[in-house]
Amino acid sequence: MSYARALRCRKCGQEYPLQPLNRCDFCLSPLEVSYDYKAMARGLSREELAAGPRSMWRYRDMLPVEGEEVDIGTGFTPLVKADNLGRELGLDRLYIKNDCLNPTYSFKDRAVSVAVSKAREFGFDTVACASTGNLAASVAAHAAKAKMRAYVFVPSDVEPGKLVGAAIYDPILVKVDGSYDDVNRLCTEVAKRYSWGFININLRPYYAEGSKTLGYEVAEQLGWRAPDCVVAPAASGLLFTRIWKGLDELAMLGLIEPVNTHMYIAQAAGSSPIVNAFNAGSMHVNPVTPDTIVKSIAIGNPADGHYALMVARQSGGGACAVDDEEAIAGVQLLAQTEGIFAEAAGGVVVGVLRKLAASGVIKRGELTVASITGAGPRTQEILADIVRPFAVQPTIESVEESIGALVRSA
Amino acid sequence: MTKRQVMFTFPQELIREPIIYSLGHQFKIVTNIRRADVTENRGWVVLELEGEEKDIEQGIAWVTSKGVRVDPVVGDVVEG
Ligand SMILES: Cc1ncc(COP(=O)(O)O)c(C=O)c1O
Ligand SMILES: [Zn+2]
């Protein structure tokens, strides 16, 4: 049994039954799952949670799922102490939450696992999404596991590796010939036309809750405490707000001390509507038209932008963007210091971390967690020019000629 | 008849113009404002449009041609 009790409007507080519904009828603001925390607190302890499965489903009682979960083995990903990267950046207590190590290689599995579980519970036989790749793969994989149909809409400029990453699970893949805005417009209409479980539309409140588990895990893995600082990428802003909600809930349930974590938003400069608003001192996010190679977080009109801003402000955190070059440098630095190959969104996090540490916003001694949310191998084209092998003949003389000097100087 | 929820973002030079009024009049659309914030130099309005599909399409095209940015209120449907 779950402790979820209603959907609640984040703006005006109006409540709705737990249905496939994502927006308040009155003020058109997003809805959020609310829980009976008193009852939840009675049923939970650190020991019990720690004895659960080594996946995100160890936190099942804190998620809005009633029936059997659709689980492909997501979560409880490593939290690694990143001493080498920390030394480069001037941070003594840096950790990396490595969410590249989820079944479809991004944190999206957390959100989608909950959303598809709910879709099945609601009686949908079909799920759908519009995605630049990570969400597409995750939805297709979960639909395969749940034996549901999946319709996946992608823009025409999606990287080939991301297409393969979704197609392998055999969804109905629809590539839209048009601009980013066209895809958005089309998919809004598609969602209205067909009665599907649309992962980030009518299932969005449930989808959102899955991301909380990243916050829960970080706290548990640190020995039941919240970090001093978190740096996380934001596209729609949902993950960012839910990491915070996860930490906040643990404190509310008495599982950790009151949270004093500074939350920092990382975006790519070519698509940074939330960072722009933060810097302008505004609480309203003006949409932009994305132009960046960091496609997985290139969202121009972020659904939860306003709420991500609130978290950054209320937590005494901030928001920062880096350009494409800095993002790629970040991907390389992370790989070359910690052996973790992230996609460009991870490079953005590392680039932002570098800036925040260099400017003293994040201090050397603060326990800082960088959320690395997606793996690199599906978007190799952005790194094509790093492959410069020494070409040799199959003779020892040729090897000596080519790399002999290098070997001797090592 | 159909309904569409949208967000208009106005640049400074359009803030004094009665765009929402004209939209309602010229395109036979009922406009219903739900949330808004307008200052001297910028403004946004979240509203619901009700009318015939083709009138709403034409109305939005007209508003866009005036220089107003039109976005879905749910945020972008495409995700990463
Ligand atoms: C790798 C990666 N990181 C971060 C995000 C940000 O997610 P959100 O839309 O919750 O802000 C996404 C998805 O959009 C993503 O694919
Ligand atoms: Zn409301």
CSV table of N, CA and C in Angstrom, one decimal, chain B:
chain,number,residue,atom,x,y,z
B,1,MET,N,-16.0,23.2,-31.2
B,1,MET,CA,-15.3,24.1,-30.3
B,1,MET,C,-14.2,23.3,-29.6
B,2,THR,N,-13.1,24.0,-29.4
B,2,THR,CA,-12.0,23.4,-28.7
B,2,THR,C,-11.3,24.4,-27.8
B,3,LYS,N,-10.5,23.9,-26.8
B,3,LYS,CA,-9.8,24.7,-25.9
B,3,LYS,C,-8.3,24.5,-26.0
B,4,ARG,N,-7.6,25.6,-25.8
B,4,ARG,CA,-6.1,25.5,-25.8
B,4,ARG,C,-5.5,26.4,-24.8
B,5,GLN,N,-4.6,25.8,-24.0
B,5,GLN,CA,-4.0,26.6,-22.9
B,5,GLN,C,-2.6,27.0,-23.4
B,6,VAL,N,-2.3,28.3,-23.3
B,6,VAL,CA,-1.1,28.8,-23.8
B,6,VAL,C,-0.5,29.9,-22.9
B,7,MET,N,0.8,30.2,-23.1
B,7,MET,CA,1.4,31.3,-22.4
B,7,MET,C,1.9,32.3,-23.4
B,8,PHE,N,1.5,33.5,-23.3
B,8,PHE,CA,2.0,34.6,-24.2
B,8,PHE,C,3.2,35.3,-23.4
B,9,THR,N,4.3,35.6,-24.1
B,9,THR,CA,5.3,36.4,-23.6
B,9,THR,C,5.4,37.7,-24.4
B,10,PHE,N,5.2,38.8,-23.8
B,10,PHE,CA,5.2,40.1,-24.6
B,10,PHE,C,6.5,40.9,-24.4
B,11,PRO,N,7.1,41.3,-25.6
B,11,PRO,CA,8.2,42.2,-25.5
B,11,PRO,C,7.7,43.6,-25.1
B,12,GLN,N,8.6,44.4,-24.6
B,12,GLN,CA,8.3,45.8,-24.1
B,12,GLN,C,7.3,46.6,-25.0
B,13,GLU,N,7.7,46.6,-26.3
B,13,GLU,CA,6.9,47.5,-27.2
B,13,GLU,C,5.5,47.1,-27.4
B,14,LEU,N,5.1,45.8,-27.0
B,14,LEU,CA,3.8,45.4,-27.2
B,14,LEU,C,2.9,45.4,-26.0
B,15,ILE,N,3.5,45.8,-24.9
B,15,ILE,CA,2.8,45.7,-23.6
B,15,ILE,C,1.5,46.6,-23.5
B,16,ARG,N,1.6,47.8,-24.2
B,16,ARG,CA,0.5,48.7,-24.2
B,16,ARG,C,-0.6,48.4,-25.2
B,17,GLU,N,-0.3,47.4,-26.1
B,17,GLU,CA,-1.3,47.2,-27.1
B,17,GLU,C,-2.4,46.2,-26.6
B,18,PRO,N,-3.6,46.4,-27.0
B,18,PRO,CA,-4.7,45.5,-26.6
B,18,PRO,C,-4.8,44.2,-27.4
B,19,ILE,N,-3.7,43.4,-27.4
B,19,ILE,CA,-3.6,42.2,-28.2
B,19,ILE,C,-4.6,41.2,-27.9
B,20,ILE,N,-4.8,40.9,-26.6
B,20,ILE,CA,-5.7,39.8,-26.2
B,20,ILE,C,-7.1,40.2,-26.5
B,21,TYR,N,-7.4,41.5,-26.4
B,21,TYR,CA,-8.7,42.0,-26.8
B,21,TYR,C,-9.0,41.8,-28.3
B,22,SER,N,-8.0,42.2,-29.1
B,22,SER,CA,-8.1,42.1,-30.5
B,22,SER,C,-8.2,40.6,-30.9
B,23,LEU,N,-7.4,39.8,-30.3
B,23,LEU,CA,-7.5,38.3,-30.6
B,23,LEU,C,-8.9,37.8,-30.4
B,24,GLY,N,-9.5,38.2,-29.3
B,24,GLY,CA,-10.9,37.7,-29.0
B,24,GLY,C,-11.9,38.2,-30.1
B,25,HIS,N,-11.7,39.5,-30.5
B,25,HIS,CA,-12.6,40.1,-31.4
B,25,HIS,C,-12.5,39.6,-32.8
B,26,GLN,N,-11.2,39.7,-33.3
B,26,GLN,CA,-11.0,39.4,-34.7
B,26,GLN,C,-11.2,37.9,-35.1
B,27,PHE,N,-10.9,37.1,-34.1
B,27,PHE,CA,-10.9,35.6,-34.4
B,27,PHE,C,-12.0,34.8,-33.7
B,28,LYS,N,-12.9,35.5,-33.2
B,28,LYS,CA,-14.1,34.9,-32.5
B,28,LYS,C,-13.6,33.8,-31.5
B,29,ILE,N,-12.6,34.3,-30.7
B,29,ILE,CA,-12.0,33.4,-29.6
B,29,ILE,C,-12.4,33.9,-28.3
B,30,VAL,N,-12.8,33.0,-27.4
B,30,VAL,CA,-13.1,33.5,-26.0
B,30,VAL,C,-11.8,33.3,-25.2
B,31,THR,N,-11.3,34.4,-24.7
B,31,THR,CA,-10.0,34.4,-23.9
B,31,THR,C,-10.3,34.4,-22.4
B,32,ASN,N,-9.6,33.6,-21.7
B,32,ASN,CA,-9.8,33.4,-20.3
B,32,ASN,C,-8.5,33.4,-19.5
B,33,ILE,N,-8.1,34.5,-18.9
B,33,ILE,CA,-6.8,34.7,-18.3
B,33,ILE,C,-6.8,34.0,-16.9
B,34,ARG,N,-5.8,33.1,-16.7
B,34,ARG,CA,-5.7,32.4,-15.4
B,34,ARG,C,-4.5,32.9,-14.5
B,35,ARG,N,-3.4,33.3,-15.2
B,35,ARG,CA,-2.3,33.9,-14.4
B,35,ARG,C,-1.6,34.9,-15.2
B,36,ALA,N,-1.0,35.9,-14.6
B,36,ALA,CA,-0.3,36.9,-15.4
B,36,ALA,C,0.6,37.7,-14.6
B,37,ASP,N,1.6,38.3,-15.2
B,37,ASP,CA,2.5,39.2,-14.5
B,37,ASP,C,3.0,40.2,-15.6
B,38,VAL,N,2.6,41.4,-15.5
B,38,VAL,CA,3.0,42.4,-16.5
B,38,VAL,C,3.7,43.6,-15.8
B,39,THR,N,4.9,43.9,-16.3
B,39,THR,CA,5.5,45.1,-15.7
B,39,THR,C,5.8,46.1,-16.9
B,40,GLU,N,6.5,47.2,-16.6
B,40,GLU,CA,6.7,48.2,-17.7
B,40,GLU,C,7.4,47.6,-18.9
B,41,ASN,N,8.4,46.7,-18.6
B,41,ASN,CA,9.2,46.3,-19.7
B,41,ASN,C,9.1,44.8,-20.1
B,42,ARG,N,8.2,44.1,-19.5
B,42,ARG,CA,8.0,42.7,-19.9
B,42,ARG,C,6.7,42.1,-19.4
B,43,GLY,N,6.1,41.2,-20.0
B,43,GLY,CA,4.9,40.6,-19.5
B,43,GLY,C,4.7,39.2,-20.0
B,44,TRP,N,4.0,38.4,-19.1
B,44,TRP,CA,3.6,37.1,-19.6
B,44,TRP,C,2.1,36.9,-19.1
B,45,VAL,N,1.4,36.1,-19.8
B,45,VAL,CA,0.0,35.9,-19.5
B,45,VAL,C,-0.3,34.4,-19.8
B,46,VAL,N,-0.8,33.7,-18.8
B,46,VAL,CA,-1.2,32.3,-19.1
B,46,VAL,C,-2.8,32.3,-19.3
B,47,LEU,N,-3.2,31.8,-20.4
B,47,LEU,CA,-4.7,31.9,-20.7
B,47,LEU,C,-5.2,30.7,-21.4
B,48,GLU,N,-6.5,30.6,-21.4
B,48,GLU,CA,-7.1,29.5,-22.1
B,48,GLU,C,-7.9,30.2,-23.3
B,49,LEU,N,-7.7,29.6,-24.4
B,49,LEU,CA,-8.4,30.1,-25.6
B,49,LEU,C,-9.5,29.0,-26.0
B,50,GLU,N,-10.7,29.5,-26.3
B,50,GLU,CA,-11.8,28.6,-26.7
B,50,GLU,C,-12.4,29.1,-27.9
B,51,GLY,N,-12.5,28.2,-28.9
B,51,GLY,CA,-13.1,28.6,-30.2
B,51,GLY,C,-13.0,27.5,-31.2
B,52,GLU,N,-13.2,27.8,-32.5
B,52,GLU,CA,-13.0,26.8,-33.5
B,52,GLU,C,-11.5,26.6,-33.7
B,53,GLU,N,-11.2,25.3,-33.9
B,53,GLU,CA,-9.8,25.0,-34.1
B,53,GLU,C,-9.1,25.9,-35.1
B,54,LYS,N,-9.7,26.2,-36.2
B,54,LYS,CA,-9.0,27.0,-37.3
B,54,LYS,C,-8.9,28.4,-36.8
B,55,ASP,N,-9.9,28.9,-36.1
B,55,ASP,CA,-9.8,30.3,-35.6
B,55,ASP,C,-8.6,30.4,-34.6
B,56,ILE,N,-8.5,29.4,-33.7
B,56,ILE,CA,-7.4,29.4,-32.7
B,56,ILE,C,-6.1,29.4,-33.4
B,57,GLU,N,-6.0,28.5,-34.4
B,57,GLU,CA,-4.7,28.5,-35.2
B,57,GLU,C,-4.4,29.8,-35.8
B,58,GLN,N,-5.4,30.4,-36.5
B,58,GLN,CA,-5.2,31.7,-37.1
B,58,GLN,C,-4.9,32.8,-36.1
B,59,GLY,N,-5.6,32.7,-35.0
B,59,GLY,CA,-5.4,33.7,-33.9
B,59,GLY,C,-3.9,33.7,-33.4
B,60,ILE,N,-3.5,32.5,-33.2
B,60,ILE,CA,-2.1,32.3,-32.6
B,60,ILE,C,-1.1,32.8,-33.7
B,61,ALA,N,-1.4,32.4,-34.9
B,61,ALA,CA,-0.4,32.9,-36.0
B,61,ALA,C,-0.4,34.4,-36.0
B,62,TRP,N,-1.5,35.1,-35.8
B,62,TRP,CA,-1.6,36.5,-35.9
B,62,TRP,C,-0.8,37.1,-34.7
B,63,VAL,N,-1.1,36.6,-33.5
B,63,VAL,CA,-0.4,37.0,-32.3
B,63,VAL,C,1.1,36.9,-32.4
B,64,THR,N,1.5,35.7,-33.0
B,64,THR,CA,3.0,35.5,-33.2
B,64,THR,C,3.5,36.5,-34.2
B,65,SER,N,2.8,36.8,-35.2
B,65,SER,CA,3.3,37.7,-36.3
B,65,SER,C,3.4,39.2,-35.7
B,66,LYS,N,2.7,39.5,-34.6
B,66,LYS,CA,2.8,40.8,-34.0
B,66,LYS,C,4.1,40.8,-33.1
B,67,GLY,N,4.7,39.7,-32.8
B,67,GLY,CA,5.9,39.7,-32.1
B,67,GLY,C,5.8,39.1,-30.7
B,68,VAL,N,4.6,38.5,-30.4
B,68,VAL,CA,4.4,37.8,-29.1
B,68,VAL,C,4.9,36.4,-29.2
B,69,ARG,N,5.6,35.9,-28.2
B,69,ARG,CA,6.0,34.5,-28.2
B,69,ARG,C,4.9,33.6,-27.6
B,70,VAL,N,4.5,32.6,-28.2
B,70,VAL,CA,3.5,31.7,-27.8
B,70,VAL,C,4.0,30.3,-27.4
B,71,ASP,N,3.8,29.9,-26.2
B,71,ASP,CA,4.3,28.6,-25.7
B,71,ASP,C,3.2,27.8,-25.1
B,72,PRO,N,3.2,26.5,-25.1
B,72,PRO,CA,2.3,25.7,-24.3
B,72,PRO,C,2.5,25.9,-22.8
B,73,VAL,N,1.4,26.0,-22.0
B,73,VAL,CA,1.6,26.2,-20.6
B,73,VAL,C,2.2,25.0,-19.9
B,74,VAL,N,2.1,23.8,-20.4
B,74,VAL,CA,2.6,22.7,-19.7
B,74,VAL,C,4.1,22.6,-19.8
B,75,GLY,N,4.7,23.6,-20.5
B,75,GLY,CA,6.1,23.5,-20.8
B,75,GLY,C,6.3,22.6,-22.0
B,76,ASP,N,7.6,22.5,-22.4
B,76,ASP,CA,7.8,21.7,-23.6
B,76,ASP,C,7.5,20.2,-23.4
B,77,VAL,N,6.9,19.6,-24.4
B,77,VAL,CA,6.5,18.2,-24.3
B,77,VAL,C,7.7,17.3,-24.6
B,78,VAL,N,8.6,17.8,-25.4
B,78,VAL,CA,9.8,17.1,-25.7
B,78,VAL,C,10.7,17.1,-24.5
B,79,GLU,N,11.3,16.0,-24.1
B,79,GLU,CA,12.3,15.9,-23.0
B,79,GLU,C,13.6,15.3,-23.4
B,80,GLY,N,14.5,15.3,-22.5
B,80,GLY,CA,15.8,14.8,-22.8
B,80,GLY,C,15.8,13.3,-22.8
